[in-house]
mmCIF file with all atom_site columns, C-alpha atoms in Angstrom:
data_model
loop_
_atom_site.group_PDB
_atom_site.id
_atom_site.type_symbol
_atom_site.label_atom_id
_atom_site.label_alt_id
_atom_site.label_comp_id
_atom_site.label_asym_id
_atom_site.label_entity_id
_atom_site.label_seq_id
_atom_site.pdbx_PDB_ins_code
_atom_site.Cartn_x
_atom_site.Cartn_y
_atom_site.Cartn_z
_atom_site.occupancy
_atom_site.B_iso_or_equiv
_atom_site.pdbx_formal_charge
_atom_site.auth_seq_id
_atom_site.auth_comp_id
_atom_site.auth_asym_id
_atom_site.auth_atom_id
_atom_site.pdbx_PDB_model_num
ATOM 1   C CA . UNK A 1 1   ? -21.822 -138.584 5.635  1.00 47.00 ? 283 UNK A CA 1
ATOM 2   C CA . UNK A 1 2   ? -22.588 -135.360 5.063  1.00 54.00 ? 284 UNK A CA 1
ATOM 3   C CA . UNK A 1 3   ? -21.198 -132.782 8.101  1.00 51.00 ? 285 UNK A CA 1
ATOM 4   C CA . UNK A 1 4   ? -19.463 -136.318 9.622  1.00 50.00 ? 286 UNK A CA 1
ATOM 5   C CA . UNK A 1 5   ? -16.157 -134.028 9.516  1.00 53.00 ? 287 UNK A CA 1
ATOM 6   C CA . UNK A 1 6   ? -17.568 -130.912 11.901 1.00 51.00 ? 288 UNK A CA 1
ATOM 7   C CA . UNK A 1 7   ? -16.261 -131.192 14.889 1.00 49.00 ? 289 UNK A CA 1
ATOM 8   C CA . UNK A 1 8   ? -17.752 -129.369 17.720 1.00 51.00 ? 290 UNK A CA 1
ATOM 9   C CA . UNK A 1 9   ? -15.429 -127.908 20.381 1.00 51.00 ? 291 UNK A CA 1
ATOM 10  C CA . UNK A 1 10  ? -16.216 -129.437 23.673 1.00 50.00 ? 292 UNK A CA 1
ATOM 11  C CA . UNK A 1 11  ? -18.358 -127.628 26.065 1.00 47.00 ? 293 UNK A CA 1
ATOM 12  C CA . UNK A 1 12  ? -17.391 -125.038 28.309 1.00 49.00 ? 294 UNK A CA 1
ATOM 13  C CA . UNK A 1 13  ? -18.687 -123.846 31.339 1.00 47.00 ? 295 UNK A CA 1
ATOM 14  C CA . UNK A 1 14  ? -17.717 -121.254 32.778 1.00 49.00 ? 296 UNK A CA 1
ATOM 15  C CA . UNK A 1 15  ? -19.384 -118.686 35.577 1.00 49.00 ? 297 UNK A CA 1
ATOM 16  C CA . UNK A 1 16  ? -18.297 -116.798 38.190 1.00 52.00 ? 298 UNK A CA 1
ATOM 17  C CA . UNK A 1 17  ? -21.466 -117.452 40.117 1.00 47.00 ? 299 UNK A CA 1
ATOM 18  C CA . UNK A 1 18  ? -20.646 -119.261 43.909 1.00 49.00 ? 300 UNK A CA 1
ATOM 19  C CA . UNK A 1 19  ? -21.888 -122.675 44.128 1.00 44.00 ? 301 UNK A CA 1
ATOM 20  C CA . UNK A 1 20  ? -23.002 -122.870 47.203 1.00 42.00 ? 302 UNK A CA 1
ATOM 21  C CA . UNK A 1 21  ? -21.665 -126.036 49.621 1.00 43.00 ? 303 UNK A CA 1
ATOM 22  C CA . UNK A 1 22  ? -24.355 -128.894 50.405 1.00 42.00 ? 304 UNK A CA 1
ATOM 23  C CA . UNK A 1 23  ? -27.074 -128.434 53.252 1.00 38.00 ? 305 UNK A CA 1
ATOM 24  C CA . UNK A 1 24  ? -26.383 -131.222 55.736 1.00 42.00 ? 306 UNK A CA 1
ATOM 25  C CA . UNK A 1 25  ? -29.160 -130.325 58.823 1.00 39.00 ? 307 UNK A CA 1
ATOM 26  C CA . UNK A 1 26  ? -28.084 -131.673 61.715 1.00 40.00 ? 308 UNK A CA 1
ATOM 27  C CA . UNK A 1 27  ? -29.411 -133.710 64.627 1.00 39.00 ? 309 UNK A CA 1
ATOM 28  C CA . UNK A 1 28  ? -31.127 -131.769 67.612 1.00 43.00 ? 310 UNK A CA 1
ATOM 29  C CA . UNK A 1 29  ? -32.369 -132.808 71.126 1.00 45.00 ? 311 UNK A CA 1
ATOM 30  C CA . UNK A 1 30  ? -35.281 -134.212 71.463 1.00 45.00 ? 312 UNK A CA 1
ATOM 31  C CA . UNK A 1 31  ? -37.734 -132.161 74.497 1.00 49.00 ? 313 UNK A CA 1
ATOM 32  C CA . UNK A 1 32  ? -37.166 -132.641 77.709 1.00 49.00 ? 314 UNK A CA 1
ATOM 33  C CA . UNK A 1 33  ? -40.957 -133.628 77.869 1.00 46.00 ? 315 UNK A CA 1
ATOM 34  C CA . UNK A 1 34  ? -41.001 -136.185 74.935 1.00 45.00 ? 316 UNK A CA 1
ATOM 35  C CA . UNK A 1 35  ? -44.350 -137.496 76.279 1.00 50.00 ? 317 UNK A CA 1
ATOM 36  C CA . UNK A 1 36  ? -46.100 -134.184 75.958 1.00 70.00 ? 318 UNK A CA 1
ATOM 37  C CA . UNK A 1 37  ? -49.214 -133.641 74.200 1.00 77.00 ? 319 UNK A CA 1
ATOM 38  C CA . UNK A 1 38  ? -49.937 -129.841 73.762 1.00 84.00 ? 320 UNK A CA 1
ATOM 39  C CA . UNK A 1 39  ? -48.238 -127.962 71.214 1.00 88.00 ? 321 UNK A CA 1
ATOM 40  C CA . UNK A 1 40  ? -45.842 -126.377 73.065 1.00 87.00 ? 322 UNK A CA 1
ATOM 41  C CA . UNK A 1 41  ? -42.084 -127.075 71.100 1.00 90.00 ? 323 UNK A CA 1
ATOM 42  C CA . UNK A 1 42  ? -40.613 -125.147 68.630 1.00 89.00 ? 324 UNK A CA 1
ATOM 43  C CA . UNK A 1 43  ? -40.462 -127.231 65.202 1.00 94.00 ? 325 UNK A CA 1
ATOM 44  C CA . UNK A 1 44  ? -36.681 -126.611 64.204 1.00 92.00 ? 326 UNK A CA 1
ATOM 45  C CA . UNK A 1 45  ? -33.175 -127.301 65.103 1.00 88.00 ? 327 UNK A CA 1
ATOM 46  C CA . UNK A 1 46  ? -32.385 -124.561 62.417 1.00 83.00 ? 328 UNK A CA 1
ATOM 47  C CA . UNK A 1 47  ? -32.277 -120.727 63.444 1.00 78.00 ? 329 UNK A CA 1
ATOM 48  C CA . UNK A 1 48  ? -34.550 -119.224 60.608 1.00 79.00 ? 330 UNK A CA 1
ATOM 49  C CA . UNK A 1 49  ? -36.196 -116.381 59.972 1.00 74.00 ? 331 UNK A CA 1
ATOM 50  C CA . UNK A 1 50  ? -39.602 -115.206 60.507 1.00 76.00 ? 332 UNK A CA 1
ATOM 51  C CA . UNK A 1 51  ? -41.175 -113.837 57.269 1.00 70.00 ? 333 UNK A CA 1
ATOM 52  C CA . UNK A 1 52  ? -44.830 -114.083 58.072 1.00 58.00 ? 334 UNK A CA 1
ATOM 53  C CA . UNK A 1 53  ? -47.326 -114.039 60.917 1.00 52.00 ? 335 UNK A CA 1
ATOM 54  C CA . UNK A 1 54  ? -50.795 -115.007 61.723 1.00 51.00 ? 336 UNK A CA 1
ATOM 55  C CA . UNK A 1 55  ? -53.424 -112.654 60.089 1.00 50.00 ? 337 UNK A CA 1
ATOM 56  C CA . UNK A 1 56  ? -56.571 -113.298 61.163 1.00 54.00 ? 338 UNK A CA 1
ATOM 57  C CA . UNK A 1 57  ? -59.702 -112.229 59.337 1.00 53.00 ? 339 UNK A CA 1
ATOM 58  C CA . UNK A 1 58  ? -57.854 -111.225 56.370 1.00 47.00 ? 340 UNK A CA 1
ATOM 59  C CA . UNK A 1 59  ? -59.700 -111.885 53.073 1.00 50.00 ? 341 UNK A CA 1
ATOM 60  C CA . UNK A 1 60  ? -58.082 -114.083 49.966 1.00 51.00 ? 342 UNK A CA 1
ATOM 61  C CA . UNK A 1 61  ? -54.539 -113.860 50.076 1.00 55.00 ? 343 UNK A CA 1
ATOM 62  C CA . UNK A 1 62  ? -54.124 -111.997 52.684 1.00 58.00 ? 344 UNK A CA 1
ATOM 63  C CA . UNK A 1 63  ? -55.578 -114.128 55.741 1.00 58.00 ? 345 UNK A CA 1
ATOM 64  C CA . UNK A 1 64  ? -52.561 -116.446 56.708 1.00 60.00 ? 346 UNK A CA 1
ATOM 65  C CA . UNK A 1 65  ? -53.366 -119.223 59.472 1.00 75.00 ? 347 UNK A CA 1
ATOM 66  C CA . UNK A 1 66  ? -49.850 -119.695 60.571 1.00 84.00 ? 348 UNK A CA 1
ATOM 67  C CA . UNK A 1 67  ? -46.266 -119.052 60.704 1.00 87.00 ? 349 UNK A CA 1
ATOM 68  C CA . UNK A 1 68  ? -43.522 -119.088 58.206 1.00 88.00 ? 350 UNK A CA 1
ATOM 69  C CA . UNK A 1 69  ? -40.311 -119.249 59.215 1.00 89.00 ? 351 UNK A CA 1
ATOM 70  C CA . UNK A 1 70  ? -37.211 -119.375 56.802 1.00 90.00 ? 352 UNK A CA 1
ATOM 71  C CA . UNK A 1 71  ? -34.580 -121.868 56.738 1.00 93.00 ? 353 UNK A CA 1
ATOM 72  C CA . UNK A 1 72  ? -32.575 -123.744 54.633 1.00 94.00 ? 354 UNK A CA 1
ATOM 73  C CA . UNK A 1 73  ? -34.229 -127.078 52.441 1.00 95.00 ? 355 UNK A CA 1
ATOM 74  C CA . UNK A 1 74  ? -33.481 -130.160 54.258 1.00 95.00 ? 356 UNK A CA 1
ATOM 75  C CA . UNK A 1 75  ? -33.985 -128.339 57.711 1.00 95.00 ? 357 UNK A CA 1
ATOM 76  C CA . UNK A 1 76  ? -35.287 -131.208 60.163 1.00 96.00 ? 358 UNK A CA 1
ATOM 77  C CA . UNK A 1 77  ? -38.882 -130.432 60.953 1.00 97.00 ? 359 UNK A CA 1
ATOM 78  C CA . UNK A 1 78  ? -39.836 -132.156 64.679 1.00 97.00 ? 360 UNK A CA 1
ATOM 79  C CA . UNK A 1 79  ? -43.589 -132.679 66.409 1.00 96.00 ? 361 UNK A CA 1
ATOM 80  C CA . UNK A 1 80  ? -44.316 -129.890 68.490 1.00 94.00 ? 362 UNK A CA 1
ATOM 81  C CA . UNK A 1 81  ? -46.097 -131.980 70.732 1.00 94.00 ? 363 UNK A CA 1
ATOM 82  C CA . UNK A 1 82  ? -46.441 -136.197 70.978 1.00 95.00 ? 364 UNK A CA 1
ATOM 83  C CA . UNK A 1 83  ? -49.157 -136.571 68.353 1.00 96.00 ? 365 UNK A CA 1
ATOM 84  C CA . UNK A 1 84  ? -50.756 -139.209 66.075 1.00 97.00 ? 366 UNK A CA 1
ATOM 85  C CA . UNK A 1 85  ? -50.556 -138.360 62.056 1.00 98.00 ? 367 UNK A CA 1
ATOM 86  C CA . UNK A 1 86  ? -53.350 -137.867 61.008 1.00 97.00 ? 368 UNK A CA 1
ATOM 87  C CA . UNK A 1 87  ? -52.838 -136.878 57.483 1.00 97.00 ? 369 UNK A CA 1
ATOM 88  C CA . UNK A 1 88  ? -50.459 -136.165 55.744 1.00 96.00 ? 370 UNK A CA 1
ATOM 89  C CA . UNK A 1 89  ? -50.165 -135.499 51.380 1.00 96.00 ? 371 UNK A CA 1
ATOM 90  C CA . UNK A 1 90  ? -49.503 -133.120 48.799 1.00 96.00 ? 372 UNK A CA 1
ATOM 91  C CA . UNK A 1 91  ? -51.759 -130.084 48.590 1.00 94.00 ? 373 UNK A CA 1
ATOM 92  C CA . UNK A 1 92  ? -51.568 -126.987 45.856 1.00 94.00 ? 374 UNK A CA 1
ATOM 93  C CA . UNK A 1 93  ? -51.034 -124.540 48.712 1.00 92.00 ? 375 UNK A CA 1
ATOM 94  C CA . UNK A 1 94  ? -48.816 -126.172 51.387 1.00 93.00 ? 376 UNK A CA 1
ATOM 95  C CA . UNK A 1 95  ? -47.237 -128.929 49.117 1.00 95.00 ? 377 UNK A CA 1
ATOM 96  C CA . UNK A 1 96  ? -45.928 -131.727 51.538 1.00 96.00 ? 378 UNK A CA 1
ATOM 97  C CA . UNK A 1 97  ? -47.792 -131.248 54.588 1.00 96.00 ? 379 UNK A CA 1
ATOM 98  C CA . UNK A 1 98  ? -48.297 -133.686 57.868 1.00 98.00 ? 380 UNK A CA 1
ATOM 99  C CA . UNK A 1 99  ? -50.650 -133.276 59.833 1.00 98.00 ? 381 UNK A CA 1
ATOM 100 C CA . UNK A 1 100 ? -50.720 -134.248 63.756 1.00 98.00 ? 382 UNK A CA 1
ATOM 101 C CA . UNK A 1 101 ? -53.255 -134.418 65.827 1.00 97.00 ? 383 UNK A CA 1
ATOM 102 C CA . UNK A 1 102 ? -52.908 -134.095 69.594 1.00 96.00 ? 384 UNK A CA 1
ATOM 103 C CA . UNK A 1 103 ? -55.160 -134.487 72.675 1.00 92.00 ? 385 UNK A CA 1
ATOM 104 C CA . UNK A 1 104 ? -57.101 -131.669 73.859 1.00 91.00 ? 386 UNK A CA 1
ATOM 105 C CA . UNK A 1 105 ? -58.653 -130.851 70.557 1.00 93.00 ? 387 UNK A CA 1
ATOM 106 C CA . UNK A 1 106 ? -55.244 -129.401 69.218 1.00 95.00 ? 388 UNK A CA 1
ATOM 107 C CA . UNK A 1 107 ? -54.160 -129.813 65.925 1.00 96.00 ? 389 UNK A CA 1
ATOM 108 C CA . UNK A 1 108 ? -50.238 -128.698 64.262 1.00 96.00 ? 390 UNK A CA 1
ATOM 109 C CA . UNK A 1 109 ? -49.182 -128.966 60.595 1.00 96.00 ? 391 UNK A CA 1
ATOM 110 C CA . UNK A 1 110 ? -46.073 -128.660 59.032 1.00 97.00 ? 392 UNK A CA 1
ATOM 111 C CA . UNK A 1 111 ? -46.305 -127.203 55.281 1.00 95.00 ? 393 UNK A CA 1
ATOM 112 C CA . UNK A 1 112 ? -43.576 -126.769 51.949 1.00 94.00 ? 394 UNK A CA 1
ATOM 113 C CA . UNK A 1 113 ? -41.753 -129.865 53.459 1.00 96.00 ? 395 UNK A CA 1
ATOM 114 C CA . UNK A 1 114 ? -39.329 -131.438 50.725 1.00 96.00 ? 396 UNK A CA 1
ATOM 115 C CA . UNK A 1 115 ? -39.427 -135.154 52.434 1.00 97.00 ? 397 UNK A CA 1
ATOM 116 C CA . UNK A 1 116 ? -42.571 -136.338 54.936 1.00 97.00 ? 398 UNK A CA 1
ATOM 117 C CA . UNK A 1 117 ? -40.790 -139.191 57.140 1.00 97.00 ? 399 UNK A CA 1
ATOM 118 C CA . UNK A 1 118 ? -43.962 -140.344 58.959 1.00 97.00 ? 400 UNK A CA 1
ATOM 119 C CA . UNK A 1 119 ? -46.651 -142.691 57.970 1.00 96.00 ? 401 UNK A CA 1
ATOM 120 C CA . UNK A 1 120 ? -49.968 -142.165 58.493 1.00 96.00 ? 402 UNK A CA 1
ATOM 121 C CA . UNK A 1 121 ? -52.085 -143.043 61.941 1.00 97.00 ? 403 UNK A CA 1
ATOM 122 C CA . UNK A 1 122 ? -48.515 -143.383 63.202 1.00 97.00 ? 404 UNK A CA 1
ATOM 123 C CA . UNK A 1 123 ? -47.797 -142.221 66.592 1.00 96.00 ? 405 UNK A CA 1
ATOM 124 C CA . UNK A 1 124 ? -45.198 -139.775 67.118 1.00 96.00 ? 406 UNK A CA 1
ATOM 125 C CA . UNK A 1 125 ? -43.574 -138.708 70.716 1.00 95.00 ? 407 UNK A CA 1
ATOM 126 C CA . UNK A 1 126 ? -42.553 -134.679 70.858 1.00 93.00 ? 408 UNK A CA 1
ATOM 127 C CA . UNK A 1 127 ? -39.223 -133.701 69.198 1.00 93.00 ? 409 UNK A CA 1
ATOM 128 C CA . UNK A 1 128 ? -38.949 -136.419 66.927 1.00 96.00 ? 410 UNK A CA 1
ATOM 129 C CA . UNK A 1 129 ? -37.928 -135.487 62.956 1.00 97.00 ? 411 UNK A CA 1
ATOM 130 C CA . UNK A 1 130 ? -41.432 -136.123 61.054 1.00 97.00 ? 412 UNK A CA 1
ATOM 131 C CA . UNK A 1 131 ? -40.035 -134.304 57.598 1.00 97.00 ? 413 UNK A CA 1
ATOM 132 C CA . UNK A 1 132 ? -37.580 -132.171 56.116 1.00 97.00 ? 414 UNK A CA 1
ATOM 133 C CA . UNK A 1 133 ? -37.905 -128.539 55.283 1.00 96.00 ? 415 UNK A CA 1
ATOM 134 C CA . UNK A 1 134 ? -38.462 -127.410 51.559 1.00 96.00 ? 416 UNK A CA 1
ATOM 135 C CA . UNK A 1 135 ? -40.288 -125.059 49.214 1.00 94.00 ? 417 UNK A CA 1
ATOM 136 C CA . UNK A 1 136 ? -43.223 -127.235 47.788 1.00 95.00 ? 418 UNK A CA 1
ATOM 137 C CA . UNK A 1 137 ? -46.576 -126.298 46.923 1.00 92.00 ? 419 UNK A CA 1
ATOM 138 C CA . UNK A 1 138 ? -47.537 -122.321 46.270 1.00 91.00 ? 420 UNK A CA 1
ATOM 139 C CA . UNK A 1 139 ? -43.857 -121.390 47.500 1.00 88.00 ? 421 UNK A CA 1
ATOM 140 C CA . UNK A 1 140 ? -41.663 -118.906 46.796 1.00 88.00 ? 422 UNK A CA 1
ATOM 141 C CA . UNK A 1 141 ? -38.448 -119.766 48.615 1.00 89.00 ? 423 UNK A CA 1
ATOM 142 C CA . UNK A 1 142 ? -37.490 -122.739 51.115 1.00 94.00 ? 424 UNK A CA 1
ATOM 143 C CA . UNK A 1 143 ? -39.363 -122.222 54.741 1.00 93.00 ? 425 UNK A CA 1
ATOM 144 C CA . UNK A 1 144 ? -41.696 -124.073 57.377 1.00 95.00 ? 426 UNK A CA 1
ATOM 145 C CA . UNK A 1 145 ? -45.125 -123.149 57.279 1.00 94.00 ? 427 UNK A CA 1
ATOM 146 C CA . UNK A 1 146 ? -46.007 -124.209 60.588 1.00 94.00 ? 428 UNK A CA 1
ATOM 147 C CA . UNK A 1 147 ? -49.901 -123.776 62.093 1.00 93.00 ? 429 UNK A CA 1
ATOM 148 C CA . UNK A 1 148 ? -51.920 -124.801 65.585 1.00 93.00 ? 430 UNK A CA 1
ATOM 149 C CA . UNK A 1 149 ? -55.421 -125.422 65.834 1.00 92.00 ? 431 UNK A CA 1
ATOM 150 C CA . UNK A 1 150 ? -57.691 -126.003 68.640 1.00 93.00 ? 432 UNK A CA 1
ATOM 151 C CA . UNK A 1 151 ? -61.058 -127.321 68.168 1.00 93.00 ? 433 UNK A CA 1
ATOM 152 C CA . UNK A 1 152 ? -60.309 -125.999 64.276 1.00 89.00 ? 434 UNK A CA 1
ATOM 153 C CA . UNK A 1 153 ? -59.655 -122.446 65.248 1.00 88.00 ? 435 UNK A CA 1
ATOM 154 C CA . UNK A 1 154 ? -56.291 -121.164 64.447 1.00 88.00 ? 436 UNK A CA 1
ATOM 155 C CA . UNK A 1 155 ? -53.775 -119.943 67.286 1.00 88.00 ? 437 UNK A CA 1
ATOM 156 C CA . UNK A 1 156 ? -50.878 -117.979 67.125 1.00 86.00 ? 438 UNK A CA 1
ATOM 157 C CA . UNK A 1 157 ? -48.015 -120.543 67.467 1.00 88.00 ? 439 UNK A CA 1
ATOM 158 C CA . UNK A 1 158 ? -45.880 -118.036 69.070 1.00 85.00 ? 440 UNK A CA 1
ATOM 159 C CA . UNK A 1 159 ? -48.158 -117.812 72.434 1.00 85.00 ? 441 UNK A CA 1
ATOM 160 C CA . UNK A 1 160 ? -47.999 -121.645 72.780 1.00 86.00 ? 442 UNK A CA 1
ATOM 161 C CA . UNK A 1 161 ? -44.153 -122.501 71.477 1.00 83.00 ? 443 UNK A CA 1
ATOM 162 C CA . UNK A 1 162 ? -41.058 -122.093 73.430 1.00 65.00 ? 444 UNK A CA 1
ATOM 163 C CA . UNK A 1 163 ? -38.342 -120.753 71.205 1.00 52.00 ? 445 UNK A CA 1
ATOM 164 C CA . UNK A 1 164 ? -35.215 -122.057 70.844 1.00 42.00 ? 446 UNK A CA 1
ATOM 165 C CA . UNK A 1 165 ? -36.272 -125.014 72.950 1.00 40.00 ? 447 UNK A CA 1
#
């Protein structure tokens, strides 16, 4: 056969870029009030960053309904509150996304998740893991996108969560 004897040297790779070690999240505690209904838990086990706030009112792009906090993919994402899921899919701006709603007319969702570990209708007690952290939908790096509603107005997570839990 014609170019049967060329030989190609084997591949190579070489870089001097750090590969960074797996992301293993780890387990958290669950609230102290695992019955509770009201949005009132923060979502993460992970310390992250905060990259954006609420904007109210904004127009377009720049309104923003929620939080987004920065942490690593695979982060465990918990209910903020017990909660039934009410939906949960994959959506061009949030990606993965569940949905909970909770008495009292309050609403939280969880957006850019990598994994959703809930099914829908399901009911979910406060603190438990209901998805894992990515960077789906319109995304540019891994976070939590994490919004409460009341009656379908958006609230400022921060005056309802306790940090750090």
């Amino acid at each position: 056969m014609i170019g049967a004897d060329i030989v190609r040297d084997p591949v190579r790779i070489a870089s001097t870029l750090p590969v960074a070690p797996p992301i293993r999240a780890h387990v958290g505690q669950a609230p102290d009030t695992a019955g509770a209904t009201t949005p009132r838990f923060w979502p993460l086990d992970e310390p992250g960053y905060l990259t954006r706030g609420q904007v109210k009112g904004g127009a377009g792009d720049e309104a923003h309904p929620g939080l987004d906090i920065a942490v690593p993919v695979g982060s465990l994402v918990r209910a903020s509150a017990g909660a039934t899921v009410r939906q949960l899919g994959d959506d061009p701006e949030y990606g993965l996304f569940v949905l909970l709603e909770h008495t009292g007319g309050y609403q939280s969702m969880y957006g850019h998740l990598s994994r959703i570990l809930v099914r829908p209708n399901a009911p979910v007690p406060a603190g438990e893991v209901i998805g894992l952290s990515g960077s789906t939908g319109r995304s540019t790096a891994p976070h939590l996108h994490f919004e409460i509603r009341r009656e379908g107005v958006s609230l400022d997570p921060l005056t309802l969560v306790k940090e750090g839990r």
